[in-house]
Amino acid sequence: MMRSATKAWAALAAVSLTACAAVADVVATGPDSYRIPARAGDGGGSAGEQRAVAIRRASDYCNAKSLQMKLGDARPIDPRSAAAPEAQVDFRCVQP
């Protein structure tokens, strides 16, 4: 029984740390407006996959505030102009 409780606490700690890491790169660009990047190593390999990672992180960020994410500009960054595939997403957090 004690082993189950320890596993549950370890899982909770891992989820908490992951949530913090997911929003660490969010930058405020205006009132309720934000930008978040995603880079290779964040999940997936192509710039398009990085775009999907950034959109998911943006949604998670707004959900954590009990708000809804409204997507603005979401663009992959050409890998020829970056060291590794990247993407950048502009978004707003609005009332549902």
Short mmCIF file of N, CA and C in Angstrom, two decimals:
data_model
loop_
_atom_site.label_atom_id
_atom_site.label_comp_id
_atom_site.label_asym_id
_atom_site.label_seq_id
_atom_site.Cartn_x
_atom_site.Cartn_y
_atom_site.Cartn_z
N MET A 1 0.82 -1.19 0.00
CA MET A 1 0.00 0.00 0.00
C MET A 1 0.87 1.25 0.00
N MET A 2 1.95 1.23 0.79
CA MET A 2 2.85 2.38 0.86
C MET A 2 3.51 2.63 -0.49
N ARG A 3 3.83 1.55 -1.21
CA ARG A 3 4.47 1.66 -2.52
C ARG A 3 3.54 2.38 -3.51
N SER A 4 2.25 2.13 -3.47
CA SER A 4 1.28 2.78 -4.35
C SER A 4 1.22 4.27 -4.06
N ALA A 5 1.23 4.64 -2.80
CA ALA A 5 1.20 6.05 -2.43
C ALA A 5 2.45 6.77 -2.90
N THR A 6 3.59 6.12 -2.78
CA THR A 6 4.85 6.71 -3.24
C THR A 6 4.83 6.91 -4.75
N LYS A 7 4.33 5.92 -5.48
CA LYS A 7 4.23 6.05 -6.93
C LYS A 7 3.28 7.18 -7.32
N ALA A 8 2.18 7.31 -6.60
CA ALA A 8 1.22 8.38 -6.90
C ALA A 8 1.85 9.75 -6.67
N TRP A 9 2.59 9.92 -5.58
CA TRP A 9 3.26 11.21 -5.32
C TRP A 9 4.33 11.49 -6.35
N ALA A 10 5.06 10.47 -6.77
CA ALA A 10 6.09 10.66 -7.79
C ALA A 10 5.46 11.09 -9.11
N ALA A 11 4.34 10.49 -9.47
CA ALA A 11 3.65 10.85 -10.70
C ALA A 11 3.14 12.29 -10.63
N LEU A 12 2.59 12.67 -9.49
CA LEU A 12 2.10 14.03 -9.31
C LEU A 12 3.24 15.04 -9.42
N ALA A 13 4.36 14.74 -8.84
CA ALA A 13 5.53 15.63 -8.92
C ALA A 13 6.00 15.76 -10.35
N ALA A 14 6.02 14.67 -11.09
CA ALA A 14 6.47 14.71 -12.49
C ALA A 14 5.53 15.56 -13.33
N VAL A 15 4.23 15.42 -13.12
CA VAL A 15 3.25 16.22 -13.86
C VAL A 15 3.42 17.70 -13.52
N SER A 16 3.63 18.01 -12.26
CA SER A 16 3.82 19.40 -11.85
C SER A 16 5.05 20.01 -12.50
N LEU A 17 6.14 19.26 -12.53
CA LEU A 17 7.37 19.76 -13.15
C LEU A 17 7.19 19.94 -14.65
N THR A 18 6.48 19.03 -15.29
CA THR A 18 6.24 19.14 -16.72
C THR A 18 5.41 20.36 -17.03
N ALA A 19 4.41 20.65 -16.22
CA ALA A 19 3.57 21.82 -16.44
C ALA A 19 4.39 23.09 -16.34
N CYS A 20 5.30 23.16 -15.40
CA CYS A 20 6.15 24.34 -15.27
C CYS A 20 7.05 24.49 -16.49
N ALA A 21 7.62 23.42 -16.94
CA ALA A 21 8.52 23.48 -18.08
C ALA A 21 7.77 23.89 -19.34
N ALA A 22 6.51 23.49 -19.45
CA ALA A 22 5.75 23.76 -20.66
C ALA A 22 5.47 25.24 -20.85
N VAL A 23 5.41 26.00 -19.79
CA VAL A 23 5.08 27.41 -19.93
C VAL A 23 6.27 28.32 -19.66
N ALA A 24 7.44 27.74 -19.47
CA ALA A 24 8.61 28.54 -19.12
C ALA A 24 8.98 29.55 -20.20
N ASP A 25 8.72 29.24 -21.48
CA ASP A 25 9.12 30.11 -22.57
C ASP A 25 8.03 31.09 -23.00
N VAL A 26 6.91 31.14 -22.30
CA VAL A 26 5.84 32.05 -22.68
C VAL A 26 6.27 33.48 -22.37
N VAL A 27 6.13 34.36 -23.38
CA VAL A 27 6.52 35.76 -23.24
C VAL A 27 5.29 36.62 -23.49
N ALA A 28 4.98 37.51 -22.56
CA ALA A 28 3.87 38.45 -22.75
C ALA A 28 4.25 39.45 -23.82
N THR A 29 3.36 39.67 -24.79
CA THR A 29 3.60 40.63 -25.86
C THR A 29 2.62 41.79 -25.82
N GLY A 30 1.68 41.75 -24.89
CA GLY A 30 0.66 42.78 -24.73
C GLY A 30 -0.37 42.29 -23.73
N PRO A 31 -1.44 43.07 -23.53
CA PRO A 31 -2.49 42.64 -22.61
C PRO A 31 -3.13 41.34 -23.09
N ASP A 32 -3.00 40.30 -22.30
CA ASP A 32 -3.57 38.98 -22.63
C ASP A 32 -3.02 38.39 -23.92
N SER A 33 -1.89 38.90 -24.42
CA SER A 33 -1.27 38.40 -25.65
C SER A 33 0.10 37.84 -25.32
N TYR A 34 0.42 36.72 -25.97
CA TYR A 34 1.64 36.01 -25.62
C TYR A 34 2.29 35.42 -26.87
N ARG A 35 3.55 35.03 -26.72
CA ARG A 35 4.30 34.32 -27.76
C ARG A 35 5.02 33.17 -27.08
N ILE A 36 5.05 32.02 -27.76
CA ILE A 36 5.75 30.86 -27.24
C ILE A 36 6.50 30.18 -28.38
N PRO A 37 7.77 29.87 -28.16
CA PRO A 37 8.54 29.14 -29.17
C PRO A 37 8.56 27.65 -28.87
N ALA A 38 8.91 26.88 -29.86
CA ALA A 38 9.19 25.45 -29.68
C ALA A 38 10.40 25.14 -30.54
N ARG A 39 11.30 24.35 -30.00
CA ARG A 39 12.53 24.00 -30.70
C ARG A 39 12.68 22.49 -30.78
N ALA A 40 13.49 22.02 -31.70
CA ALA A 40 13.78 20.59 -31.78
C ALA A 40 14.25 20.14 -30.40
N GLY A 41 13.78 19.01 -29.99
CA GLY A 41 14.06 18.53 -28.64
C GLY A 41 12.87 18.73 -27.74
N ASP A 42 11.95 19.64 -28.12
CA ASP A 42 10.73 19.86 -27.35
C ASP A 42 9.68 18.81 -27.70
N GLY A 43 9.90 18.07 -28.76
CA GLY A 43 8.96 17.04 -29.20
C GLY A 43 8.84 17.12 -30.70
N GLY A 44 9.05 16.02 -31.37
CA GLY A 44 8.97 16.01 -32.82
C GLY A 44 10.26 16.50 -33.44
N GLY A 45 10.35 16.44 -34.77
CA GLY A 45 11.58 16.80 -35.41
C GLY A 45 11.45 17.91 -36.43
N SER A 46 10.34 18.00 -37.14
CA SER A 46 10.19 19.00 -38.18
C SER A 46 9.66 20.31 -37.61
N ALA A 47 9.79 21.37 -38.40
CA ALA A 47 9.27 22.67 -37.98
C ALA A 47 7.75 22.61 -37.80
N GLY A 48 7.08 21.83 -38.64
CA GLY A 48 5.63 21.67 -38.51
C GLY A 48 5.26 20.98 -37.20
N GLU A 49 6.05 19.99 -36.79
CA GLU A 49 5.81 19.32 -35.51
C GLU A 49 6.09 20.28 -34.35
N GLN A 50 7.08 21.14 -34.50
CA GLN A 50 7.37 22.13 -33.46
C GLN A 50 6.21 23.11 -33.33
N ARG A 51 5.59 23.46 -34.47
CA ARG A 51 4.42 24.34 -34.45
C ARG A 51 3.30 23.71 -33.64
N ALA A 52 3.07 22.41 -33.84
CA ALA A 52 2.02 21.70 -33.08
C ALA A 52 2.34 21.69 -31.59
N VAL A 53 3.61 21.50 -31.24
CA VAL A 53 4.03 21.52 -29.83
C VAL A 53 3.75 22.89 -29.22
N ALA A 54 4.09 23.96 -29.94
CA ALA A 54 3.89 25.31 -29.44
C ALA A 54 2.40 25.62 -29.26
N ILE A 55 1.58 25.17 -30.19
CA ILE A 55 0.13 25.39 -30.08
C ILE A 55 -0.42 24.66 -28.86
N ARG A 56 0.03 23.43 -28.63
CA ARG A 56 -0.42 22.69 -27.46
C ARG A 56 0.00 23.40 -26.18
N ARG A 57 1.23 23.89 -26.14
CA ARG A 57 1.71 24.61 -24.95
C ARG A 57 0.91 25.90 -24.72
N ALA A 58 0.58 26.59 -25.79
CA ALA A 58 -0.22 27.80 -25.67
C ALA A 58 -1.59 27.48 -25.08
N SER A 59 -2.20 26.42 -25.57
CA SER A 59 -3.50 25.99 -25.05
C SER A 59 -3.40 25.60 -23.57
N ASP A 60 -2.36 24.86 -23.22
CA ASP A 60 -2.15 24.47 -21.82
C ASP A 60 -1.97 25.70 -20.93
N TYR A 61 -1.24 26.69 -21.43
CA TYR A 61 -0.99 27.92 -20.67
C TYR A 61 -2.31 28.62 -20.35
N CYS A 62 -3.16 28.79 -21.36
CA CYS A 62 -4.44 29.45 -21.14
C CYS A 62 -5.36 28.61 -20.27
N ASN A 63 -5.40 27.30 -20.49
CA ASN A 63 -6.24 26.42 -19.68
C ASN A 63 -5.86 26.50 -18.21
N ALA A 64 -4.58 26.65 -17.91
CA ALA A 64 -4.13 26.76 -16.52
C ALA A 64 -4.67 28.02 -15.86
N LYS A 65 -5.05 29.01 -16.67
CA LYS A 65 -5.63 30.25 -16.16
C LYS A 65 -7.16 30.22 -16.27
N SER A 66 -7.72 29.06 -16.58
CA SER A 66 -9.16 28.89 -16.81
C SER A 66 -9.66 29.79 -17.94
N LEU A 67 -8.81 29.96 -18.95
CA LEU A 67 -9.15 30.76 -20.11
C LEU A 67 -9.02 29.90 -21.36
N GLN A 68 -9.48 30.44 -22.48
CA GLN A 68 -9.42 29.72 -23.74
C GLN A 68 -8.36 30.36 -24.62
N MET A 69 -7.61 29.53 -25.33
CA MET A 69 -6.57 30.03 -26.22
C MET A 69 -7.17 30.43 -27.55
N LYS A 70 -6.82 31.63 -28.00
CA LYS A 70 -7.22 32.10 -29.33
C LYS A 70 -5.94 32.24 -30.13
N LEU A 71 -5.81 31.43 -31.15
CA LEU A 71 -4.59 31.36 -31.94
C LEU A 71 -4.43 32.60 -32.81
N GLY A 72 -3.25 33.14 -32.80
CA GLY A 72 -2.89 34.25 -33.68
C GLY A 72 -2.02 33.68 -34.79
N ASP A 73 -0.84 34.23 -34.93
CA ASP A 73 0.11 33.77 -35.94
C ASP A 73 0.84 32.53 -35.41
N ALA A 74 0.86 31.48 -36.19
CA ALA A 74 1.56 30.24 -35.81
C ALA A 74 2.39 29.82 -37.00
N ARG A 75 3.68 29.98 -36.88
CA ARG A 75 4.52 29.73 -38.05
C ARG A 75 5.74 28.87 -37.72
N PRO A 76 6.01 27.90 -38.58
CA PRO A 76 7.28 27.20 -38.45
C PRO A 76 8.39 28.13 -38.95
N ILE A 77 9.57 27.99 -38.39
CA ILE A 77 10.71 28.78 -38.81
C ILE A 77 11.56 27.93 -39.73
N ASP A 78 11.88 28.46 -40.88
CA ASP A 78 12.64 27.72 -41.89
C ASP A 78 13.93 27.18 -41.28
N PRO A 79 14.12 25.85 -41.35
CA PRO A 79 15.32 25.27 -40.74
C PRO A 79 16.62 25.77 -41.36
N ARG A 80 16.56 26.31 -42.57
CA ARG A 80 17.78 26.85 -43.17
C ARG A 80 18.23 28.12 -42.46
N SER A 81 17.27 28.80 -41.78
CA SER A 81 17.62 30.03 -41.08
C SER A 81 17.81 29.81 -39.59
N ALA A 82 17.68 28.58 -39.15
CA ALA A 82 17.84 28.25 -37.72
C ALA A 82 18.72 27.01 -37.61
N ALA A 83 19.34 26.86 -36.46
CA ALA A 83 20.22 25.72 -36.23
C ALA A 83 19.43 24.40 -36.22
N ALA A 84 18.19 24.43 -35.78
CA ALA A 84 17.34 23.25 -35.71
C ALA A 84 15.91 23.70 -35.98
N PRO A 85 15.03 22.78 -36.36
CA PRO A 85 13.65 23.16 -36.63
C PRO A 85 13.02 23.88 -35.43
N GLU A 86 12.34 24.97 -35.71
CA GLU A 86 11.69 25.77 -34.68
C GLU A 86 10.33 26.24 -35.18
N ALA A 87 9.53 26.69 -34.24
CA ALA A 87 8.26 27.32 -34.57
C ALA A 87 7.98 28.37 -33.51
N GLN A 88 7.10 29.29 -33.84
CA GLN A 88 6.72 30.35 -32.92
C GLN A 88 5.22 30.58 -33.05
N VAL A 89 4.55 30.71 -31.92
CA VAL A 89 3.10 30.88 -31.92
C VAL A 89 2.74 32.13 -31.12
N ASP A 90 1.94 33.00 -31.72
CA ASP A 90 1.36 34.14 -31.03
C ASP A 90 -0.08 33.77 -30.69
N PHE A 91 -0.50 34.09 -29.47
CA PHE A 91 -1.84 33.71 -29.04
C PHE A 91 -2.34 34.67 -27.98
N ARG A 92 -3.64 34.58 -27.71
CA ARG A 92 -4.28 35.33 -26.64
C ARG A 92 -5.01 34.37 -25.74
N CYS A 93 -5.17 34.72 -24.49
CA CYS A 93 -5.99 33.97 -23.55
C CYS A 93 -7.25 34.80 -23.31
N VAL A 94 -8.40 34.24 -23.63
CA VAL A 94 -9.67 34.96 -23.55
C VAL A 94 -10.67 34.18 -22.71
N GLN A 95 -11.69 34.85 -22.25
CA GLN A 95 -12.77 34.20 -21.51
C GLN A 95 -13.48 33.21 -22.44
N PRO A 96 -13.80 32.02 -21.92
CA PRO A 96 -14.50 31.03 -22.76
C PRO A 96 -15.93 31.47 -23.09
#
